[in-house]
Amino acid sequence: MLEACTHITHKANNLHLFFCNYLENIKDLPKNTEFISTHCPDKALATPFSKVEKDGSPTKLHKLVKEFQKSFLNLSKPDRKTYLKVFEVTNKVEKLFNRPSNATRKLGYPGKTGDATHKLLVEMFTSTFGLKAFDIKGHYKKLYDSKKDSWCPFCGMEKYKVPERLKQDYDHLLSKKDYPAAAINLNNLIPMGVDCNRIYKKDDDILFDKKNNKRRTAVHPYSETIKPVLSLKGSKVGLNKKTRKWKVNFTPKNQKVATWDDLFNISDRCREDFLEKRPKSSQETEYDGFLEMLIKMCRSEKNRFEKKTGKKEDWTVDDLNDYLEDLIDDLKDYYYRDRNMLKSAVCDFLKNHSDSNYKDTLLDRINANLKKTIL
C-alpha cells in the first residue's frame, strides 16, 4: 500500500483458473450428477480433486468437491447464474477495492454454496497451494527480489523475511471467511509482515468499516499506492516524560488512508511502539532513543563546524531548525522504511510545533550545557 508490489504472473494462479474451468464444465449439469474426474478439464490439476486414500476412501478434498458440486447443482438455473456472477465479480479483486458496494459476502451466496465454497477453496488453499506443482515459494522469491527494499509495504515498520530462510506470510486481502470465492486467486494474495498479518489485520473485512457499519474503499497493493504523511501536530510534549500527550495525524484525509490506518492500526502502533512510555515501566521509549541520537548528531555537526572554522559558538534555534529541515529532506528519500515516516514527523514536530522551553532544553544538551535535562 505504501509501495506498489510488482504483480508476478505465476503458475500458482492456475489453481484459480482450473476452478473457473471446472465451474464452466458443471454449470448446466442435471441435479444430483455425481462428481467424476472428467468434470475437471485439466487432468494434471484435477488429480488432487480425484485422489483417494490407500484404502480407497475419498480424501477430504475429494469429499468437499462432491459436497460443493451437490450444493451448486441443487440451485435453480437463475441461482446458478447468480452464483457464477458472484464468483466472477469477487475475483475481479482490484475493481472491488474501488467499488466495494459490488462485493458479496458468503452469506449472500445462493443456497448452501457459501459454506460449500468456503470449505472447498480453503482446503484447496491449505492442502494444495503449497505443493511443488504450484511453487508458492518461487512466487515469493520473485516478488521479494523485485522489490527495491525488504520493508513491509503495508506499514514500513517491519521487514520481509529472506526467501532462503522463510516464506513470508501470504495474506488474503479479501478474507476467506467473508469472500471464499477469491480464496485461491493469487490476485487476492500477497506477502505481508507477520505483525501486520497476524496481529493487526488478521481476517478483518478490508472493504467494511465496522465502526461506522458501512462499506469502504481500499488500496489494492498490486496496482495502487497511498502516500500518507504523518504529523504529530497538536501533541503536548514538555520536559516531564510522564505528562506527554501524543496526537498522531495522517494526510491526506481520505477514505483509503483511513482504511489503511484502521486496518493495520498504524496510529496506535506509532503511539504504543515508539512514542508513549508505559506506566511503571523502566523501558525507555524509542522516541527518547531517537532524541538522544539526534542530540549526538547535532553535537557532532557543531564540533565539525568548530574544527573547520576555529570558532566556538553555541547553536541557536535557527541552527537547530536548519539541521532538522535537512534531516527531514534526507528522510523523504526513504520515507516508508524503518519507521522513517515517524522519525520525520518527530523532526517536524521539534522544528515547528514544540514549545520554546522544550527546544531550549535540546539546545542546552547540544551545546553541552547540562544544567537542564529532559526528565
mmCIF file of C-alpha atoms in Angstrom:
data_model
loop_
_atom_site.group_PDB
_atom_site.id
_atom_site.type_symbol
_atom_site.label_atom_id
_atom_site.label_comp_id
_atom_site.label_asym_id
_atom_site.label_seq_id
_atom_site.Cartn_x
_atom_site.Cartn_y
_atom_site.Cartn_z
ATOM 1 C CA MET A 1 0.000 0.000 0.000
ATOM 2 C CA LEU A 2 2.843 2.367 0.817
ATOM 3 C CA GLU A 3 4.718 0.795 -2.079
ATOM 4 C CA ALA A 4 3.072 -0.920 -5.046
ATOM 5 C CA CYS A 5 4.151 -4.553 -5.226
ATOM 6 C CA THR A 6 5.094 -5.939 -8.609
ATOM 7 C CA HIS A 7 2.440 -8.381 -9.753
ATOM 8 C CA ILE A 8 4.154 -11.531 -10.929
ATOM 9 C CA THR A 9 2.386 -13.926 -13.268
ATOM 10 C CA HIS A 10 2.852 -17.325 -11.738
ATOM 11 C CA LYS A 11 1.621 -20.870 -12.217
ATOM 12 C CA ALA A 12 0.074 -20.818 -8.721
ATOM 13 C CA ASN A 13 -2.818 -18.882 -10.236
ATOM 14 C CA ASN A 14 -3.537 -21.915 -12.429
ATOM 15 C CA LEU A 15 -5.380 -23.239 -9.390
ATOM 16 C CA HIS A 16 -7.909 -20.412 -9.711
ATOM 17 C CA LEU A 17 -8.175 -20.813 -13.491
ATOM 18 C CA PHE A 18 -8.661 -24.538 -13.029
ATOM 19 C CA PHE A 19 -11.611 -23.936 -10.705
ATOM 20 C CA CYS A 20 -13.128 -21.450 -13.164
ATOM 21 C CA ASN A 21 -12.968 -24.102 -15.892
ATOM 22 C CA TYR A 22 -14.461 -26.679 -13.547
ATOM 23 C CA LEU A 23 -17.446 -24.358 -12.918
ATOM 24 C CA GLU A 24 -17.851 -23.884 -16.644
ATOM 25 C CA ASN A 25 -17.994 -27.666 -17.100
ATOM 26 C CA ILE A 26 -20.651 -28.312 -14.467
ATOM 27 C CA LYS A 27 -22.863 -25.227 -14.758
ATOM 28 C CA ASP A 28 -25.519 -26.924 -16.902
ATOM 29 C CA LEU A 29 -25.400 -30.448 -15.473
ATOM 30 C CA PRO A 30 -28.622 -32.025 -14.142
ATOM 31 C CA LYS A 31 -29.318 -32.006 -10.421
ATOM 32 C CA ASN A 32 -27.691 -34.864 -8.432
ATOM 33 C CA THR A 33 -24.997 -35.529 -11.061
ATOM 34 C CA GLU A 34 -22.138 -37.206 -9.186
ATOM 35 C CA PHE A 35 -18.689 -35.707 -9.425
ATOM 36 C CA ILE A 36 -16.277 -37.500 -11.747
ATOM 37 C CA SER A 37 -12.762 -36.512 -12.740
ATOM 38 C CA THR A 38 -13.811 -35.663 -16.319
ATOM 39 C CA HIS A 39 -15.618 -32.636 -14.902
ATOM 40 C CA CYS A 40 -12.140 -31.169 -14.470
ATOM 41 C CA PRO A 41 -10.678 -30.085 -17.828
ATOM 42 C CA ASP A 42 -7.026 -30.337 -16.838
ATOM 43 C CA LYS A 43 -6.053 -33.851 -15.774
ATOM 44 C CA ALA A 44 -2.860 -32.769 -14.017
ATOM 45 C CA LEU A 45 -4.677 -30.194 -11.933
ATOM 46 C CA ALA A 46 -7.680 -32.499 -11.400
ATOM 47 C CA THR A 47 -5.532 -35.072 -9.608
ATOM 48 C CA PRO A 48 -5.980 -33.544 -6.131
ATOM 49 C CA PHE A 49 -9.772 -33.496 -6.665
ATOM 50 C CA SER A 50 -9.945 -37.145 -7.698
ATOM 51 C CA LYS A 51 -7.336 -38.640 -5.395
ATOM 52 C CA VAL A 52 -8.385 -41.345 -2.920
ATOM 53 C CA GLU A 53 -6.715 -42.784 0.159
ATOM 54 C CA LYS A 54 -4.817 -46.091 0.086
ATOM 55 C CA ASP A 55 -7.897 -47.923 1.363
ATOM 56 C CA GLY A 56 -9.968 -46.493 -1.463
ATOM 57 C CA SER A 57 -11.859 -43.961 0.669
ATOM 58 C CA PRO A 58 -12.120 -40.413 -0.691
ATOM 59 C CA THR A 59 -9.721 -37.770 0.592
ATOM 60 C CA LYS A 60 -11.020 -34.708 2.424
ATOM 61 C CA LEU A 61 -10.614 -32.648 -0.749
ATOM 62 C CA HIS A 62 -12.497 -35.252 -2.779
ATOM 63 C CA LYS A 63 -15.368 -35.218 -0.279
ATOM 64 C CA LEU A 64 -15.542 -31.426 -0.303
ATOM 65 C CA VAL A 65 -15.652 -31.101 -4.088
ATOM 66 C CA LYS A 66 -18.538 -33.589 -4.144
ATOM 67 C CA GLU A 67 -20.349 -31.577 -1.471
ATOM 68 C CA PHE A 68 -19.743 -28.350 -3.377
ATOM 69 C CA GLN A 69 -20.991 -29.831 -6.651
ATOM 70 C CA LYS A 70 -24.130 -31.092 -4.946
ATOM 71 C CA SER A 71 -24.851 -27.675 -3.408
ATOM 72 C CA PHE A 72 -24.293 -25.934 -6.745
ATOM 73 C CA LEU A 73 -26.367 -28.363 -8.827
ATOM 74 C CA ASN A 74 -29.241 -28.142 -6.339
ATOM 75 C CA LEU A 75 -29.637 -24.493 -7.326
ATOM 76 C CA SER A 76 -32.220 -23.335 -9.828
ATOM 77 C CA LYS A 77 -30.918 -22.049 -13.157
ATOM 78 C CA PRO A 78 -31.326 -18.392 -12.093
ATOM 79 C CA ASP A 79 -29.499 -19.088 -8.839
ATOM 80 C CA ARG A 80 -26.681 -20.854 -10.682
ATOM 81 C CA LYS A 81 -26.272 -17.739 -12.821
ATOM 82 C CA THR A 82 -26.274 -15.635 -9.661
ATOM 83 C CA TYR A 83 -23.537 -17.779 -8.125
ATOM 84 C CA LEU A 84 -21.387 -17.638 -11.259
ATOM 85 C CA LYS A 85 -21.798 -13.859 -11.365
ATOM 86 C CA VAL A 86 -20.818 -13.554 -7.686
ATOM 87 C CA PHE A 87 -17.782 -15.739 -8.338
ATOM 88 C CA GLU A 88 -16.775 -13.662 -11.362
ATOM 89 C CA VAL A 89 -17.206 -10.277 -9.642
ATOM 90 C CA THR A 90 -15.480 -11.395 -6.419
ATOM 91 C CA ASN A 91 -12.418 -12.462 -8.382
ATOM 92 C CA LYS A 92 -12.084 -9.044 -10.019
ATOM 93 C CA VAL A 93 -10.381 -8.143 -6.788
ATOM 94 C CA GLU A 94 -8.791 -4.851 -7.806
ATOM 95 C CA LYS A 95 -12.113 -3.426 -9.026
ATOM 96 C CA LEU A 96 -13.837 -4.268 -5.733
ATOM 97 C CA PHE A 97 -11.316 -2.170 -3.822
ATOM 98 C CA ASN A 98 -12.663 0.896 -5.636
ATOM 99 C CA ARG A 99 -16.293 -0.296 -5.787
ATOM 100 C CA PRO A 100 -16.873 -2.174 -2.529
ATOM 101 C CA SER A 101 -20.650 -1.979 -2.937
ATOM 102 C CA ASN A 102 -20.311 -4.689 -5.619
ATOM 103 C CA ALA A 103 -18.807 -7.154 -3.143
ATOM 104 C CA THR A 104 -20.917 -10.096 -1.963
ATOM 105 C CA ARG A 105 -20.143 -11.814 1.312
ATOM 106 C CA LYS A 106 -20.506 -15.532 1.909
ATOM 107 C CA LEU A 107 -23.972 -15.119 3.453
ATOM 108 C CA GLY A 108 -25.160 -13.601 0.176
ATOM 109 C CA TYR A 109 -24.260 -16.655 -1.923
ATOM 110 C CA PRO A 110 -27.363 -18.556 -3.133
ATOM 111 C CA GLY A 111 -28.469 -21.750 -1.375
ATOM 112 C CA LYS A 112 -25.757 -23.539 0.564
ATOM 113 C CA THR A 113 -22.978 -22.595 -1.833
ATOM 114 C CA GLY A 114 -21.427 -20.071 0.582
ATOM 115 C CA ASP A 115 -20.366 -22.668 3.141
ATOM 116 C CA ALA A 116 -19.537 -25.255 0.467
ATOM 117 C CA THR A 117 -17.312 -22.777 -1.402
ATOM 118 C CA HIS A 118 -15.560 -21.768 1.798
ATOM 119 C CA LYS A 119 -14.821 -25.353 2.868
ATOM 120 C CA LEU A 120 -13.618 -26.468 -0.562
ATOM 121 C CA LEU A 121 -11.465 -23.497 -1.569
ATOM 122 C CA VAL A 122 -9.884 -23.108 1.862
ATOM 123 C CA GLU A 123 -8.966 -26.798 1.735
ATOM 124 C CA MET A 124 -7.583 -26.305 -1.777
ATOM 125 C CA PHE A 125 -5.528 -23.395 -0.498
ATOM 126 C CA THR A 126 -4.155 -25.159 2.562
ATOM 127 C CA SER A 127 -3.605 -28.647 1.119
ATOM 128 C CA THR A 128 -2.738 -27.882 -2.488
ATOM 129 C CA PHE A 129 -1.296 -24.385 -2.652
ATOM 130 C CA GLY A 130 1.987 -25.286 -1.047
ATOM 131 C CA LEU A 131 2.710 -28.248 -3.305
ATOM 132 C CA LYS A 132 5.722 -28.100 -5.590
ATOM 133 C CA ALA A 133 3.349 -28.086 -8.547
ATOM 134 C CA PHE A 134 2.307 -24.545 -7.630
ATOM 135 C CA ASP A 135 5.633 -23.370 -6.170
ATOM 136 C CA ILE A 136 4.373 -20.576 -3.932
ATOM 137 C CA LYS A 137 7.881 -20.255 -2.501
ATOM 138 C CA GLY A 138 9.073 -19.464 -6.008
ATOM 139 C CA HIS A 139 6.437 -16.760 -6.302
ATOM 140 C CA TYR A 140 7.564 -15.200 -3.031
ATOM 141 C CA LYS A 141 11.215 -15.242 -4.086
ATOM 142 C CA LYS A 142 10.403 -13.487 -7.376
ATOM 143 C CA LEU A 143 8.283 -10.873 -5.639
ATOM 144 C CA TYR A 144 10.895 -10.327 -2.913
ATOM 145 C CA ASP A 145 13.657 -9.840 -5.490
ATOM 146 C CA SER A 146 11.501 -7.413 -7.492
ATOM 147 C CA LYS A 147 11.162 -5.028 -4.517
ATOM 148 C CA LYS A 148 13.529 -2.100 -4.022
ATOM 149 C CA ASP A 149 13.790 -2.959 -0.328
ATOM 150 C CA SER A 150 12.592 -5.619 2.095
ATOM 151 C CA TRP A 151 10.329 -3.420 4.237
ATOM 152 C CA CYS A 152 6.684 -4.457 4.578
ATOM 153 C CA PRO A 153 4.767 -2.191 2.143
ATOM 154 C CA PHE A 154 1.765 -2.108 4.466
ATOM 155 C CA CYS A 155 3.429 -0.446 7.465
ATOM 156 C CA GLY A 156 7.098 0.363 6.756
ATOM 157 C CA MET A 157 7.879 -0.816 10.301
ATOM 158 C CA GLU A 158 8.820 -4.484 9.848
ATOM 159 C CA LYS A 159 10.776 -6.407 7.240
ATOM 160 C CA TYR A 160 10.007 -9.291 4.916
ATOM 161 C CA LYS A 161 11.964 -12.466 5.619
ATOM 162 C CA VAL A 162 14.751 -13.522 3.242
ATOM 163 C CA PRO A 163 13.247 -16.213 0.945
ATOM 164 C CA GLU A 164 16.055 -18.682 1.620
ATOM 165 C CA ARG A 165 15.243 -18.509 5.347
ATOM 166 C CA LEU A 166 11.452 -18.435 5.347
ATOM 167 C CA LYS A 167 8.449 -17.853 3.104
ATOM 168 C CA GLN A 168 6.625 -14.741 4.268
ATOM 169 C CA ASP A 169 3.005 -14.968 5.425
ATOM 170 C CA TYR A 170 0.598 -14.701 2.487
ATOM 171 C CA ASP A 171 -2.436 -12.640 3.397
ATOM 172 C CA HIS A 172 -5.878 -12.918 1.822
ATOM 173 C CA LEU A 173 -6.751 -9.295 1.117
ATOM 174 C CA LEU A 174 -10.408 -10.271 0.801
ATOM 175 C CA SER A 175 -10.735 -12.607 3.773
ATOM 176 C CA LYS A 176 -11.501 -16.290 3.178
ATOM 177 C CA LYS A 177 -14.349 -16.251 5.700
ATOM 178 C CA ASP A 178 -16.156 -13.320 4.039
ATOM 179 C CA TYR A 179 -15.218 -13.798 0.365
ATOM 180 C CA PRO A 180 -14.419 -17.516 -0.130
ATOM 181 C CA ALA A 181 -14.734 -17.283 -3.922
ATOM 182 C CA ALA A 182 -11.367 -15.450 -4.012
ATOM 183 C CA ALA A 183 -9.569 -17.822 -1.633
ATOM 184 C CA ILE A 184 -7.289 -19.329 -4.297
ATOM 185 C CA ASN A 185 -6.825 -16.293 -6.535
ATOM 186 C CA LEU A 186 -3.238 -15.044 -6.461
ATOM 187 C CA ASN A 187 -4.507 -11.505 -7.193
ATOM 188 C CA ASN A 188 -6.079 -11.712 -3.745
ATOM 189 C CA LEU A 189 -2.914 -12.971 -2.044
ATOM 190 C CA ILE A 190 0.179 -11.002 -1.113
ATOM 191 C CA PRO A 191 3.144 -11.374 1.249
ATOM 192 C CA MET A 192 2.618 -9.314 4.379
ATOM 193 C CA GLY A 193 4.657 -8.613 7.508
ATOM 194 C CA VAL A 194 3.951 -11.018 10.362
ATOM 195 C CA ASP A 195 2.709 -8.272 12.687
ATOM 196 C CA CYS A 196 0.502 -6.717 10.006
ATOM 197 C CA ASN A 197 -0.983 -10.092 9.096
ATOM 198 C CA ARG A 198 -1.346 -11.965 12.377
ATOM 199 C CA ILE A 199 -1.726 -9.234 14.995
ATOM 200 C CA TYR A 200 -3.454 -6.352 13.226
ATOM 201 C CA LYS A 201 -5.311 -7.177 10.001
ATOM 202 C CA LYS A 202 -5.998 -10.847 10.799
ATOM 203 C CA ASP A 203 -9.152 -11.826 8.877
ATOM 204 C CA ASP A 204 -10.898 -8.438 9.050
ATOM 205 C CA ASP A 205 -13.067 -7.399 6.125
ATOM 206 C CA ILE A 206 -10.937 -4.852 4.284
ATOM 207 C CA LEU A 207 -13.994 -3.467 2.461
ATOM 208 C CA PHE A 208 -16.171 -2.918 5.534
ATOM 209 C CA ASP A 209 -15.856 -0.306 8.279
ATOM 210 C CA LYS A 210 -17.116 -1.956 11.472
ATOM 211 C CA LYS A 211 -17.063 1.280 13.454
ATOM 212 C CA ASN A 212 -19.429 3.076 11.069
ATOM 213 C CA ASN A 213 -21.188 -0.040 9.747
ATOM 214 C CA LYS A 214 -20.661 0.764 6.077
ATOM 215 C CA ARG A 215 -18.622 -0.208 3.030
ATOM 216 C CA ARG A 216 -15.261 1.471 2.433
ATOM 217 C CA THR A 217 -12.740 1.759 -0.364
ATOM 218 C CA ALA A 218 -9.186 0.479 -0.024
ATOM 219 C CA VAL A 219 -5.903 0.366 -1.932
ATOM 220 C CA HIS A 220 -5.072 -2.767 -3.902
ATOM 221 C CA PRO A 221 -1.319 -3.188 -3.401
ATOM 222 C CA TYR A 222 -0.575 -4.675 -6.824
ATOM 223 C CA SER A 223 -1.859 -1.621 -8.675
ATOM 224 C CA GLU A 224 -2.051 1.425 -6.424
ATOM 225 C CA THR A 225 -0.296 3.228 -3.583
ATOM 226 C CA ILE A 226 -1.200 5.808 -0.997
ATOM 227 C CA LYS A 227 1.308 8.417 0.134
ATOM 228 C CA PRO A 228 0.243 9.281 3.678
ATOM 229 C CA VAL A 229 2.177 11.947 5.550
ATOM 230 C CA LEU A 230 2.369 11.593 9.323
ATOM 231 C CA SER A 231 2.175 14.610 11.618
ATOM 232 C CA LEU A 232 2.430 14.970 15.386
ATOM 233 C CA LYS A 233 0.937 18.467 15.356
ATOM 234 C CA GLY A 234 -1.241 19.039 18.426
ATOM 235 C CA SER A 235 0.891 16.849 20.686
ATOM 236 C CA LYS A 236 1.837 18.178 24.121
ATOM 237 C CA VAL A 237 5.424 17.233 24.969
ATOM 238 C CA GLY A 238 7.029 19.070 27.858
ATOM 239 C CA LEU A 239 10.108 18.346 29.948
ATOM 240 C CA ASN A 240 8.376 15.663 32.015
ATOM 241 C CA LYS A 241 8.130 12.356 30.102
ATOM 242 C CA LYS A 242 5.194 11.211 32.217
ATOM 243 C CA THR A 243 2.898 14.039 31.096
ATOM 244 C CA ARG A 244 3.401 13.734 27.339
ATOM 245 C CA LYS A 245 0.284 13.539 25.176
ATOM 246 C CA TRP A 246 0.846 12.408 21.623
ATOM 247 C CA LYS A 247 -1.537 13.091 18.746
ATOM 248 C CA VAL A 248 -0.963 11.148 15.507
ATOM 249 C CA ASN A 249 -2.479 12.545 12.286
ATOM 250 C CA PHE A 250 -2.326 11.462 8.653
ATOM 251 C CA THR A 251 -2.872 13.451 5.483
ATOM 252 C CA PRO A 252 -4.478 13.332 3.012
ATOM 253 C CA LYS A 253 -7.664 12.730 4.952
ATOM 254 C CA ASN A 254 -9.473 10.389 2.587
ATOM 255 C CA GLN A 255 -11.183 7.032 2.923
ATOM 256 C CA LYS A 256 -8.338 4.924 1.557
ATOM 257 C CA VAL A 257 -5.857 6.399 4.038
ATOM 258 C CA ALA A 258 -8.407 5.918 6.844
ATOM 259 C CA THR A 259 -8.916 2.272 5.798
ATOM 260 C CA TRP A 260 -5.154 1.667 5.841
ATOM 261 C CA ASP A 261 -4.747 3.304 9.256
ATOM 262 C CA ASP A 262 -7.648 1.361 10.749
ATOM 263 C CA LEU A 263 -6.794 -1.992 9.177
ATOM 264 C CA PHE A 264 -3.157 -2.037 10.281
ATOM 265 C CA ASN A 265 -3.576 0.017 13.490
ATOM 266 C CA ILE A 266 -0.874 2.405 12.314
ATOM 267 C CA SER A 267 -1.724 5.302 14.677
ATOM 268 C CA ASP A 268 -1.834 3.010 17.708
ATOM 269 C CA ARG A 269 1.420 1.314 16.699
ATOM 270 C CA CYS A 270 3.127 4.704 16.406
ATOM 271 C CA ARG A 271 1.992 5.699 19.871
ATOM 272 C CA GLU A 272 2.417 2.385 21.658
ATOM 273 C CA ASP A 273 5.600 1.116 19.987
ATOM 274 C CA PHE A 274 7.524 4.365 19.557
ATOM 275 C CA LEU A 275 6.151 7.392 21.357
ATOM 276 C CA GLU A 276 4.467 6.545 24.648
ATOM 277 C CA LYS A 277 6.111 5.402 27.853
ATOM 278 C CA ARG A 278 4.352 2.551 29.601
ATOM 279 C CA PRO A 279 3.213 3.289 33.166
ATOM 280 C CA LYS A 280 5.551 1.835 35.810
ATOM 281 C CA SER A 281 7.905 0.581 33.096
ATOM 282 C CA SER A 282 11.654 1.110 33.253
ATOM 283 C CA GLN A 283 11.947 0.864 29.454
ATOM 284 C CA GLU A 284 12.879 3.991 27.564
ATOM 285 C CA THR A 285 10.721 4.812 24.567
ATOM 286 C CA GLU A 286 12.072 4.613 21.026
ATOM 287 C CA TYR A 287 11.271 8.318 20.811
ATOM 288 C CA ASP A 288 13.754 9.059 23.617
ATOM 289 C CA GLY A 289 16.366 6.844 21.979
ATOM 290 C CA PHE A 290 15.901 8.704 18.706
ATOM 291 C CA LEU A 291 16.089 12.032 20.583
ATOM 292 C CA GLU A 292 19.407 11.051 22.188
ATOM 293 C CA MET A 293 20.767 10.024 18.792
ATOM 294 C CA LEU A 294 19.577 13.326 17.318
ATOM 295 C CA ILE A 295 21.317 15.321 20.074
ATOM 296 C CA LYS A 296 24.581 13.456 19.431
ATOM 297 C CA MET A 297 24.272 14.041 15.681
ATOM 298 C CA CYS A 298 23.709 17.766 16.229
ATOM 299 C CA ARG A 299 26.627 17.931 18.641
ATOM 300 C CA SER A 300 28.899 16.200 16.126
ATOM 301 C CA GLU A 301 27.809 18.631 13.419
ATOM 302 C CA LYS A 302 28.557 21.541 15.772
ATOM 303 C CA ASN A 303 32.006 20.126 16.611
ATOM 304 C CA ARG A 304 32.866 19.624 12.912
ATOM 305 C CA PHE A 305 31.972 23.228 12.180
ATOM 306 C CA GLU A 306 34.083 24.476 15.097
ATOM 307 C CA LYS A 307 37.131 22.459 13.980
ATOM 308 C CA LYS A 308 36.748 23.688 10.415
ATOM 309 C CA THR A 309 36.336 27.388 11.282
ATOM 310 C CA GLY A 310 38.213 27.618 14.588
ATOM 311 C CA LYS A 311 35.186 29.409 16.060
ATOM 312 C CA LYS A 312 33.300 28.206 19.137
ATOM 313 C CA GLU A 313 29.692 29.301 19.105
ATOM 314 C CA ASP A 314 26.612 27.857 20.745
ATOM 315 C CA TRP A 315 23.916 26.639 18.420
ATOM 316 C CA THR A 316 20.844 28.833 18.146
ATOM 317 C CA VAL A 317 17.229 27.941 17.433
ATOM 318 C CA ASP A 318 17.879 28.759 13.763
ATOM 319 C CA ASP A 319 20.842 26.341 13.660
ATOM 320 C CA LEU A 320 18.716 23.567 15.165
ATOM 321 C CA ASN A 321 15.822 24.275 12.785
ATOM 322 C CA ASP A 322 18.144 24.204 9.758
ATOM 323 C CA TYR A 323 19.579 20.857 10.856
ATOM 324 C CA LEU A 324 16.098 19.370 11.419
ATOM 325 C CA GLU A 325 14.965 20.605 7.992
ATOM 326 C CA ASP A 326 17.965 18.921 6.335
ATOM 327 C CA LEU A 327 17.218 15.697 8.181
ATOM 328 C CA ILE A 328 13.567 15.809 7.086
ATOM 329 C CA ASP A 329 14.727 16.201 3.471
ATOM 330 C CA ASP A 330 17.067 13.218 3.834
ATOM 331 C CA LEU A 331 14.326 11.034 5.306
ATOM 332 C CA LYS A 332 11.982 11.815 2.391
ATOM 333 C CA ASP A 333 14.034 9.566 0.120
ATOM 334 C CA TYR A 334 13.341 6.586 2.426
ATOM 335 C CA TYR A 335 10.083 7.775 3.942
ATOM 336 C CA TYR A 336 8.216 4.448 4.094
ATOM 337 C CA ARG A 337 11.051 2.360 5.563
ATOM 338 C CA ASP A 338 12.407 1.737 9.048
ATOM 339 C CA ARG A 339 9.824 3.979 10.772
ATOM 340 C CA ASN A 340 11.239 6.967 8.856
ATOM 341 C CA MET A 341 7.718 8.333 8.420
ATOM 342 C CA LEU A 342 7.580 8.626 12.211
ATOM 343 C CA LYS A 343 11.148 9.900 12.600
ATOM 344 C CA SER A 344 10.436 12.606 10.031
ATOM 345 C CA ALA A 345 7.284 13.585 11.945
ATOM 346 C CA VAL A 346 9.328 13.859 15.165
ATOM 347 C CA CYS A 347 11.795 16.209 13.433
ATOM 348 C CA ASP A 348 8.929 18.289 12.059
ATOM 349 C CA PHE A 349 7.314 18.421 15.499
ATOM 350 C CA LEU A 350 10.542 19.568 17.161
ATOM 351 C CA LYS A 351 11.053 22.218 14.481
ATOM 352 C CA ASN A 352 7.551 23.613 14.103
ATOM 353 C CA HIS A 353 5.278 22.558 16.955
ATOM 354 C CA SER A 354 7.234 22.012 20.199
ATOM 355 C CA ASP A 355 7.197 24.753 22.821
ATOM 356 C CA SER A 356 10.194 27.055 23.348
ATOM 357 C CA ASN A 357 11.202 25.577 26.723
ATOM 358 C CA TYR A 358 11.464 22.107 25.223
ATOM 359 C CA LYS A 359 13.547 23.355 22.309
ATOM 360 C CA ASP A 360 15.783 25.342 24.664
ATOM 361 C CA THR A 361 16.455 22.143 26.601
ATOM 362 C CA LEU A 362 17.528 20.388 23.412
ATOM 363 C CA LEU A 363 19.872 23.292 22.640
ATOM 364 C CA ASP A 364 21.357 23.091 26.135
ATOM 365 C CA ARG A 365 22.144 19.418 25.524
ATOM 366 C CA ILE A 366 23.634 20.131 22.092
ATOM 367 C CA ASN A 367 25.738 22.949 23.491
ATOM 368 C CA ALA A 368 26.823 20.666 26.373
ATOM 369 C CA ASN A 369 25.141 22.910 28.928
ATOM 370 C CA LEU A 370 23.902 20.194 31.276
ATOM 371 C CA LYS A 371 22.175 22.413 33.809
ATOM 372 C CA LYS A 372 18.863 21.433 32.236
ATOM 373 C CA THR A 373 17.874 17.890 31.322
ATOM 374 C CA ILE A 374 14.899 16.205 29.783
ATOM 375 C CA LEU A 375 13.130 14.441 32.648
#
